[in-house]
Tab-separated table of C-alpha atoms in Angstrom:
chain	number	residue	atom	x	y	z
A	1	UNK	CA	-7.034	-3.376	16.260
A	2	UNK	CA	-7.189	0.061	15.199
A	3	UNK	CA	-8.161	2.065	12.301
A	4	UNK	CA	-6.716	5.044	10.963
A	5	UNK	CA	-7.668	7.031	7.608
A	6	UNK	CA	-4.812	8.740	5.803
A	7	UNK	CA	-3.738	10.708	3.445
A	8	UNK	CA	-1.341	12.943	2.514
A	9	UNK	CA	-0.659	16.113	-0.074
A	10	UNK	CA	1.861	16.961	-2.194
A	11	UNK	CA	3.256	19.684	-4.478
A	12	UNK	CA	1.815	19.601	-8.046
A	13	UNK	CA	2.751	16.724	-10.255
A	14	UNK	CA	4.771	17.011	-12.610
A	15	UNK	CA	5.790	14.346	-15.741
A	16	UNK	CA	8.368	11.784	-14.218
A	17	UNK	CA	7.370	12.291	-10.828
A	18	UNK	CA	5.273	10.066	-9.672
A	19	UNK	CA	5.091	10.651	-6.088
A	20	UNK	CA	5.672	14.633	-5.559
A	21	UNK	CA	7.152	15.587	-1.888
A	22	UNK	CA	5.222	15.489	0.966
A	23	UNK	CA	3.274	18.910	2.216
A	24	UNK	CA	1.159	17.240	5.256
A	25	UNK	CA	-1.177	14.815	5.737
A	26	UNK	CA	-4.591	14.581	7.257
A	27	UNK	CA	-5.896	11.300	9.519
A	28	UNK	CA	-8.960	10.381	11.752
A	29	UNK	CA	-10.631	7.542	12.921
A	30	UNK	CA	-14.536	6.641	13.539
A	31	UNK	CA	-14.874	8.911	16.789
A	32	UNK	CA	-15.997	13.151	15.808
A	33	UNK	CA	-13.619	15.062	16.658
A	34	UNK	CA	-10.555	12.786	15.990
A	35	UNK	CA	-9.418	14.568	12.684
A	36	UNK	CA	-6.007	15.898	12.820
A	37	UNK	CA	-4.259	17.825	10.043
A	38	UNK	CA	-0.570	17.316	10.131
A	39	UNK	CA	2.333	19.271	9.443
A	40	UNK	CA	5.424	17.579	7.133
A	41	UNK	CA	7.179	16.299	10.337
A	42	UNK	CA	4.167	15.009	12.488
A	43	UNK	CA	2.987	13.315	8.758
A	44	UNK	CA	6.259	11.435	8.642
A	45	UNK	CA	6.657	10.814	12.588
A	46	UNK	CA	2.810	9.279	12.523
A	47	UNK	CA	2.969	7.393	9.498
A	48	UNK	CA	6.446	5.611	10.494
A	49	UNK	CA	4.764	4.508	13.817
A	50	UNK	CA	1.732	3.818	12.471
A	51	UNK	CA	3.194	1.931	9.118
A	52	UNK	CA	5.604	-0.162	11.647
A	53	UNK	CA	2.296	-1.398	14.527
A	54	UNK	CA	1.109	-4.988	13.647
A	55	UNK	CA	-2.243	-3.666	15.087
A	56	UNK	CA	-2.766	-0.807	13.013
A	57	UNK	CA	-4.277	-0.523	9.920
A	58	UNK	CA	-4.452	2.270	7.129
A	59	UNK	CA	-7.413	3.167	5.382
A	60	UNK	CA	-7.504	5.703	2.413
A	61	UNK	CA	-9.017	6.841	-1.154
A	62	UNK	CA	-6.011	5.986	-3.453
A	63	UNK	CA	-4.053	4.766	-0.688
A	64	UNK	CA	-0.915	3.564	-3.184
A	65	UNK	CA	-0.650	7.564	-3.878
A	66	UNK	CA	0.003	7.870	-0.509
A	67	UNK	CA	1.956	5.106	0.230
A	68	UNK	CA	4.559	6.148	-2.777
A	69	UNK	CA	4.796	9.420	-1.620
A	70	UNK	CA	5.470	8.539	1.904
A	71	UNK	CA	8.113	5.814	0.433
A	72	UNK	CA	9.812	8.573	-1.725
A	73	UNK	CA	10.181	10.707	0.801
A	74	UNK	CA	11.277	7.919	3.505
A	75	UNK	CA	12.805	4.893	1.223
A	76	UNK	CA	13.345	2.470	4.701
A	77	UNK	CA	9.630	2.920	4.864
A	78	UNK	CA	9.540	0.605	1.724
A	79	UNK	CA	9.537	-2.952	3.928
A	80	UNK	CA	7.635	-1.148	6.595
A	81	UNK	CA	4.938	-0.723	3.793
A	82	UNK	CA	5.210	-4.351	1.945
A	83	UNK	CA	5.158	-5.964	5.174
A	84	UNK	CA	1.633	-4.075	6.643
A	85	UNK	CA	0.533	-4.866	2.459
A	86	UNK	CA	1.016	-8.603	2.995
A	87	UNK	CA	-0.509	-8.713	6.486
A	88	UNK	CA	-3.228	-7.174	5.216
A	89	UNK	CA	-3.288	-3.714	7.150
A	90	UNK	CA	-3.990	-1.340	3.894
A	91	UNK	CA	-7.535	-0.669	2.772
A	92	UNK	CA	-8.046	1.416	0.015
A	93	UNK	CA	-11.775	2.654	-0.297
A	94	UNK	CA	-11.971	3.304	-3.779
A	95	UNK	CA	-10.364	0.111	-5.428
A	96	UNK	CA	-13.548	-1.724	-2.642
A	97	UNK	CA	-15.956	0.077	-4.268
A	98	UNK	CA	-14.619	-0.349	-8.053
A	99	UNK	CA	-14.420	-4.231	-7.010
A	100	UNK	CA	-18.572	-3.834	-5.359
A	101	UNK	CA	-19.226	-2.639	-8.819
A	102	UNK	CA	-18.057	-4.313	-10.818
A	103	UNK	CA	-19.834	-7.438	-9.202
A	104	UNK	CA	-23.051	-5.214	-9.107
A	105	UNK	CA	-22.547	-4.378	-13.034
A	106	UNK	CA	-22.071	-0.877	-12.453
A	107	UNK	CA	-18.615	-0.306	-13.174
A	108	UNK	CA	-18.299	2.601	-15.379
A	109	UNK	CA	-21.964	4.073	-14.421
A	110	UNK	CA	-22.959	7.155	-12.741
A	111	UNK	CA	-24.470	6.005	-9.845
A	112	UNK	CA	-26.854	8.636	-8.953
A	113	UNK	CA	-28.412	8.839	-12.862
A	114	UNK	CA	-27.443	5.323	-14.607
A	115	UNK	CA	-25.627	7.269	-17.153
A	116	UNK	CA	-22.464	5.451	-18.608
A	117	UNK	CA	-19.519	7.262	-17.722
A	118	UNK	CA	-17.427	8.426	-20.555
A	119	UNK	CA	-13.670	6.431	-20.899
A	120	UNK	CA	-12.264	8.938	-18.779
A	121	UNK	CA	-14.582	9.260	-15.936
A	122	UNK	CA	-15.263	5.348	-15.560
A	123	UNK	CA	-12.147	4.528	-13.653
A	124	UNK	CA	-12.368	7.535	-11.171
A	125	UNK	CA	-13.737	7.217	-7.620
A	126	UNK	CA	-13.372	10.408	-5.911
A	127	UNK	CA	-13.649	10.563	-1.984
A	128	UNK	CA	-17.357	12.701	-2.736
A	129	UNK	CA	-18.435	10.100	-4.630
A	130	UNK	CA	-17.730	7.474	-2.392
A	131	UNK	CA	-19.360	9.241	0.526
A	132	UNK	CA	-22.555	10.569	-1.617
A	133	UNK	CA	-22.980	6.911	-2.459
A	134	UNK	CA	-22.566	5.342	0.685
A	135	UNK	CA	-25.730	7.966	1.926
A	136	UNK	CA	-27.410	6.565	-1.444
A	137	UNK	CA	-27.368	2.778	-0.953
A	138	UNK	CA	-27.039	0.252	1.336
A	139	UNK	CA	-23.684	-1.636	1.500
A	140	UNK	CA	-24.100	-4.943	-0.659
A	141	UNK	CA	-24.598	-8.166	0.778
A	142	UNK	CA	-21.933	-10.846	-0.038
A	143	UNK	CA	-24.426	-13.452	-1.001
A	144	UNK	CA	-25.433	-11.181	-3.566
A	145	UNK	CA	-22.027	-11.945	-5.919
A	146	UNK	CA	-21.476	-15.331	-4.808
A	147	UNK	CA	-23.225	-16.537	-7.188
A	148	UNK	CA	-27.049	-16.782	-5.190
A	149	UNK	CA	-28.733	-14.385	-8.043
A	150	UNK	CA	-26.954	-16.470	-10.682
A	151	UNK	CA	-28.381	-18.936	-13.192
A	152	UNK	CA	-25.253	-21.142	-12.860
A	153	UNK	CA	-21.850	-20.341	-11.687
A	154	UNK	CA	-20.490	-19.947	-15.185
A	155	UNK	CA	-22.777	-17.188	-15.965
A	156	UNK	CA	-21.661	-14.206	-15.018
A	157	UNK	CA	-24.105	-11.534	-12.650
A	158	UNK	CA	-24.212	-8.917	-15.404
A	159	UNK	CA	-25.535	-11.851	-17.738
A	160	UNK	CA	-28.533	-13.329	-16.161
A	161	UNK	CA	-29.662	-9.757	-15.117
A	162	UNK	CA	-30.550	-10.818	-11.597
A	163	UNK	CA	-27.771	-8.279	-10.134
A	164	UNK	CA	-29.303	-4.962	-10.502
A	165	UNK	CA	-28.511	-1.359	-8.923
A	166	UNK	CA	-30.440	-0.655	-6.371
């Protein structure tokens, strides 16, 4: 298997577009040195091989972004994309870490200071953020919101108080 970040950019949005065309798109994978920035062509030629390989998946913040642009500007791209989406090939970091959260109780909190985050900075995870808290804390353990901290499986982690930041 192999593992690809992408993303893409776009010209400015604008009211009733939801996906704006393509500009280029950026990718990478764990090894230094493997980030390429792409031009409009080599975005489209890359993602249509990579969207298409059963042994490829996609990793990105606000990956459905990306994905509708790519399908607005390529509709037959549209299976391509439901297909790797039901096999499971499309990671997007920011809904994981929304999810961690809200199992943690922190949805909606500044990480770094415990502040509550106002309406309309609670639902945000921006790329910095992700990567500033990933140096922060270490990952969570599954165990941890399965219910092991938990009074009883009805009550909820946030509840009993026994699932606290770290």
């Amino acid at each position: 298997m192999k593992i690809w970040s992408f993303d893409t950019e776009t010209h400015r949005k604008r009211g009733g577009l939801i996906s704006p065309p393509l500009v280029c798109g950026s990718i990478a994978t764990r090894e230094p040195g493997s980030e390429r920035l792409l031009d409009k062509a080599q975005t489209r030629h890359f993602f249509s091989n990579t969207i298409a390989d059963p042994d490829v998946h996609l990793v990105g913040a606000n990956l459905t972004y990306d994905l509708g642009v790519m399908a607005a500007d390529n509709p037959r791209l549209i299976a391509p994309i439901f297909d790797a989406l039901d096999a499971g090939r499309l990671h997007d970091v920011a809904i994981r870490e929304a999810l961690i959260d809200i199992a943690r109780c922190l949805h909606g909190v500044d990480p770094t200071t415990g502040r509550k985050l106002d309406d309309d900075e609670g639902a945000r995870y921006p790329l910095a953020l992700l990567v500033k808290r990933k140096t922060l804390y270490e990952p969570i353990r599954l165990k941890q919101v399965r219910g092991a901290h938990r009074e009883s499986a009805a009550d909820p982690p946030c509840r009993s108080g026994r699932v606290q930041p770290r």
